[in-house]
Short mmCIF file of N, CA, C and O in Angstrom, two decimals:
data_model
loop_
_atom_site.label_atom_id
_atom_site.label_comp_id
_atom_site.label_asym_id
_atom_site.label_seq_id
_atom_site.Cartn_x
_atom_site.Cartn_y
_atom_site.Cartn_z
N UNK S 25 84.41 68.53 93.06
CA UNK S 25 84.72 69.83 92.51
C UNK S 25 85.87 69.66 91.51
O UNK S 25 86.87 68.99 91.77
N UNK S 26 85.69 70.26 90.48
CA UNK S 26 86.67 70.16 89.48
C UNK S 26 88.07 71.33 89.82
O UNK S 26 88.18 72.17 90.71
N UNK S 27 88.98 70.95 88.73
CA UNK S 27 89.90 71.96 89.02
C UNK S 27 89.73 73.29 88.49
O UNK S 27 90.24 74.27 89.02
N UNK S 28 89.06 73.34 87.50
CA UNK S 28 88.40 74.64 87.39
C UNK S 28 87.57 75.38 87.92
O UNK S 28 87.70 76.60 87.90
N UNK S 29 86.85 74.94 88.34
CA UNK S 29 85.68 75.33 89.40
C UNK S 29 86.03 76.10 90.75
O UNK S 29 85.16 76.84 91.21
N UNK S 30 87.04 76.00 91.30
CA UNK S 30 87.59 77.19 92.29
C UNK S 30 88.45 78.62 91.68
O UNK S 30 88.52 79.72 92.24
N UNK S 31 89.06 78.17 90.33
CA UNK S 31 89.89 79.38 89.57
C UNK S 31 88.36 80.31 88.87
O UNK S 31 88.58 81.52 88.79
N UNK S 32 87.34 79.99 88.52
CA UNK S 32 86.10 80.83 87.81
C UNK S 32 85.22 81.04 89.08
O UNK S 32 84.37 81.91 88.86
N UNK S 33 85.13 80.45 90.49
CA UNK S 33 84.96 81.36 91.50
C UNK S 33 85.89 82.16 92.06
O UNK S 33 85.58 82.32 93.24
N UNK S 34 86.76 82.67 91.82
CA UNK S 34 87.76 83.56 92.03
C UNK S 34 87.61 84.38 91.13
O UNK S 34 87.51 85.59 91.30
N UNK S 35 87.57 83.69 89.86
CA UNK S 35 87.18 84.96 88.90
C UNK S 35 86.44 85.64 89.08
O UNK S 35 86.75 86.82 89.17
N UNK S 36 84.81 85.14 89.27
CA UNK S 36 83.50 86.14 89.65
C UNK S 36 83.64 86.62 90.97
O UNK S 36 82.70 87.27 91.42
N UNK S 37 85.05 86.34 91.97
CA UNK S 37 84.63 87.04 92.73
C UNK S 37 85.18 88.43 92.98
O UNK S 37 84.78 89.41 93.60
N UNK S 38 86.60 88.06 92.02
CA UNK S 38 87.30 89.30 92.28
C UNK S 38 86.80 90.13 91.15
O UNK S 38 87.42 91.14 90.78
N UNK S 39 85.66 89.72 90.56
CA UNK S 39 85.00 91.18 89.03
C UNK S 39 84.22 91.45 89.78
O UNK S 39 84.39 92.66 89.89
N UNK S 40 83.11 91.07 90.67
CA UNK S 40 82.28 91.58 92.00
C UNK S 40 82.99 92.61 92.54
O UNK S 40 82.67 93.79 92.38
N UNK S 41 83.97 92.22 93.19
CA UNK S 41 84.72 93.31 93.87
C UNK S 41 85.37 94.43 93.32
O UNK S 41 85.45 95.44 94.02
N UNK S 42 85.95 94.42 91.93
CA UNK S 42 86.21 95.32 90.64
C UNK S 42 85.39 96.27 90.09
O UNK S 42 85.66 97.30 89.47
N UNK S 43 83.93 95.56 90.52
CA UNK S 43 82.90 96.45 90.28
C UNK S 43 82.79 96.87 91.26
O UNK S 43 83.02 97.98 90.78
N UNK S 44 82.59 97.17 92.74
CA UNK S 44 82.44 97.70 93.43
C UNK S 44 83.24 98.35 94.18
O UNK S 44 83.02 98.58 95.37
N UNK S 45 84.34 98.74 93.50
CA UNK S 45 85.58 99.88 93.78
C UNK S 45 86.44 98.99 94.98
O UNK S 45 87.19 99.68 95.67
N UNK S 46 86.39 97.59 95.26
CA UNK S 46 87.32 96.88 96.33
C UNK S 46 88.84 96.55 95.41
O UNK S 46 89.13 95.36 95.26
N UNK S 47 89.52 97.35 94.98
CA UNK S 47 90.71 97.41 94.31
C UNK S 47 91.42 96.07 94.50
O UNK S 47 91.41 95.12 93.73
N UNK S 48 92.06 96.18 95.74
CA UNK S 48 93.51 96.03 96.68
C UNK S 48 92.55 94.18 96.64
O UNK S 48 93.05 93.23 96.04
N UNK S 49 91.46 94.10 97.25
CA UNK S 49 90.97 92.67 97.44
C UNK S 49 90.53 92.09 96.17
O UNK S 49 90.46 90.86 96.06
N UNK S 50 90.24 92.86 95.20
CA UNK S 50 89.74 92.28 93.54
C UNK S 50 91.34 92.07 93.02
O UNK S 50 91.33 91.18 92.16
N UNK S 51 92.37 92.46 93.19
CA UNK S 51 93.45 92.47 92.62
C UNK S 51 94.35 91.03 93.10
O UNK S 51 95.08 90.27 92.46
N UNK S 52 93.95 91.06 94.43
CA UNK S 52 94.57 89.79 95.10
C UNK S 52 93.85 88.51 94.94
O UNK S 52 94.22 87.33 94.99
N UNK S 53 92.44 89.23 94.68
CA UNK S 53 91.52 87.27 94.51
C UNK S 53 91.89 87.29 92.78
O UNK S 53 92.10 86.19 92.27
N UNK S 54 91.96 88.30 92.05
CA UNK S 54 92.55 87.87 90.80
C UNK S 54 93.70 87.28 90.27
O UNK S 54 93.88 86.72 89.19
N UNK S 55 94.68 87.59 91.52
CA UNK S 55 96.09 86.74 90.93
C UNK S 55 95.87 85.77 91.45
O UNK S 55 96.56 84.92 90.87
N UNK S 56 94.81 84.94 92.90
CA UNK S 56 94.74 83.75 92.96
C UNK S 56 93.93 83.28 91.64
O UNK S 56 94.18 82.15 91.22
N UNK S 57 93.35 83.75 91.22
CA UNK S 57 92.38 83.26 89.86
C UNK S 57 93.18 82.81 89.18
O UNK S 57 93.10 81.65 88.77
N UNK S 58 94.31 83.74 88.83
CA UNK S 58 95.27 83.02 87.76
C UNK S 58 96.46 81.98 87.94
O UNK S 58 96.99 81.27 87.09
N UNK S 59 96.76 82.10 89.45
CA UNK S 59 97.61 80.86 89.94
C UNK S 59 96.50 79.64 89.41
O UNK S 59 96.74 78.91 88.45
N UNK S 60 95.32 79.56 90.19
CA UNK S 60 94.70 78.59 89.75
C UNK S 60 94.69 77.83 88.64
O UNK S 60 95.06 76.69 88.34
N UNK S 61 93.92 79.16 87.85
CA UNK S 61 93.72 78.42 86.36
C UNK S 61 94.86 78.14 85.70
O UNK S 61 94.61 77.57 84.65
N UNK S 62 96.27 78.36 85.93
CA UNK S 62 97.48 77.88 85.84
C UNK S 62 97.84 76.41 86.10
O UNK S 62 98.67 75.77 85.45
N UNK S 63 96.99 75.89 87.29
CA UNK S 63 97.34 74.59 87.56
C UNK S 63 95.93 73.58 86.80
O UNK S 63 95.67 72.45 87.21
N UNK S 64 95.34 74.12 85.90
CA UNK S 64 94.42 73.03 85.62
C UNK S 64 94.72 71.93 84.55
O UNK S 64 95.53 72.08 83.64
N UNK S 65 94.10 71.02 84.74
CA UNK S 65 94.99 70.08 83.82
C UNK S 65 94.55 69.87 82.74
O UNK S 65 95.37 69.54 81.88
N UNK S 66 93.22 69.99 82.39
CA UNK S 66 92.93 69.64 80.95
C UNK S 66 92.96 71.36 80.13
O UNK S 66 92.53 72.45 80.51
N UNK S 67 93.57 70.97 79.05
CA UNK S 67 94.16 72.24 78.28
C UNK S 67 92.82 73.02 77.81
O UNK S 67 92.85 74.25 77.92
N UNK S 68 91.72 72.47 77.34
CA UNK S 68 90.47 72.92 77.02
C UNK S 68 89.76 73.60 78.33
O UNK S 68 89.28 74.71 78.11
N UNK S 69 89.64 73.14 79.49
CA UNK S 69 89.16 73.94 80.32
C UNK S 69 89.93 74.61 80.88
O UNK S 69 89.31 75.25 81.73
N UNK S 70 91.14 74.88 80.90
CA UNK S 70 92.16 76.04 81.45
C UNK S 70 91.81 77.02 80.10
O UNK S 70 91.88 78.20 80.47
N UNK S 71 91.54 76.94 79.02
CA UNK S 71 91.48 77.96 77.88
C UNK S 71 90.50 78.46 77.94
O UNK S 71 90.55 79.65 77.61
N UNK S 72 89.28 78.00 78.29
CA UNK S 72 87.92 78.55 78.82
C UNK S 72 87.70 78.96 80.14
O UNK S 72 86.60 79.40 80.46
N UNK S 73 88.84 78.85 81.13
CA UNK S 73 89.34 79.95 82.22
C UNK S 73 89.61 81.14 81.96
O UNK S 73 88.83 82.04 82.25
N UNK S 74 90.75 81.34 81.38
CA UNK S 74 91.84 81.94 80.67
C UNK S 74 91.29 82.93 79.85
O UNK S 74 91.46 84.12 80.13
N UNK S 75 90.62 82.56 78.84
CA UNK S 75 89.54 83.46 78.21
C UNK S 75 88.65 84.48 79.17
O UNK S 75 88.58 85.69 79.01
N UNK S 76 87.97 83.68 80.24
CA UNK S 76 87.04 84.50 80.94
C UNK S 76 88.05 85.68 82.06
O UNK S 76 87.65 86.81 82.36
N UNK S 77 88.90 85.30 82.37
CA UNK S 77 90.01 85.84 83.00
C UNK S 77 90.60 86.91 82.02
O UNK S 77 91.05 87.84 82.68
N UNK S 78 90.77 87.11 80.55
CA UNK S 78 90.82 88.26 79.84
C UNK S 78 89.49 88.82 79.63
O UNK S 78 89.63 89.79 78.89
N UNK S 79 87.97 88.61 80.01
CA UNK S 79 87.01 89.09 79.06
C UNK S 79 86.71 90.06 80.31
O UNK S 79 86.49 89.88 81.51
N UNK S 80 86.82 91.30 79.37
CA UNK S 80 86.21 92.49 80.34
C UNK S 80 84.77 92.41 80.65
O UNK S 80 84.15 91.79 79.79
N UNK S 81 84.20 92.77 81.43
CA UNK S 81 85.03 94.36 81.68
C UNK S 81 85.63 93.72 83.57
O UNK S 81 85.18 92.81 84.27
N UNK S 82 86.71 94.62 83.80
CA UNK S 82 86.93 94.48 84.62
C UNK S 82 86.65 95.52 85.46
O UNK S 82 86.61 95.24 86.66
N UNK S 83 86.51 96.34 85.21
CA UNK S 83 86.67 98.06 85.73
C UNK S 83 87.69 98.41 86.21
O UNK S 83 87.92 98.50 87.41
N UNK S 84 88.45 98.66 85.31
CA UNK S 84 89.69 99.16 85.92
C UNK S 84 90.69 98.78 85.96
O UNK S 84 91.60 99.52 85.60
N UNK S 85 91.02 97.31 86.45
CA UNK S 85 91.47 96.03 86.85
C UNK S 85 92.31 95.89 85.53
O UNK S 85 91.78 95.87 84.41
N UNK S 86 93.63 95.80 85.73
CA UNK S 86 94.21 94.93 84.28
C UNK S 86 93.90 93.28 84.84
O UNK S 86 94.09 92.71 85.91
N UNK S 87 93.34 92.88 83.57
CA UNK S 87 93.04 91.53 83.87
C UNK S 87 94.04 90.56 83.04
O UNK S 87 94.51 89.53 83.54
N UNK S 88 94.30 90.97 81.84
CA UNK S 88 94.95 90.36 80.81
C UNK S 88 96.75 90.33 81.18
O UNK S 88 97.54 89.82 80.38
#
């Protein structure tokens, strides 16, 4: 498993939950999303995290 690969399942999981009105748990798997993609090491795939981690929609959710 790469190091990206657990920060973009966090991503889809907390926009799952964003979409389905789970606030409080989409909000918390999203700041693990971004601890994550914080620690990845190659600069090209943390930017193609990072990106998907701003691309709406979130519903609601500040993502950016």
């Amino acid at each position: 498993v790469a190091d990206w690969d657990l920060a973009m399942a966090h991503e889809a999981l907390a926009r799952a939950q964003a979409a389905n009105a789970m606030t409080a748990e989409a909000t918390e798997t999203l700041a693990t999303a971004r601890s994550l993609a914080a620690e990845i090491g190659d600069p090209q795939d943390r930017a193609v995290v990072d990106g998907e981690l701003r691309r709406e929609p979130w519903f609601g959710l500040t993502a950016g």
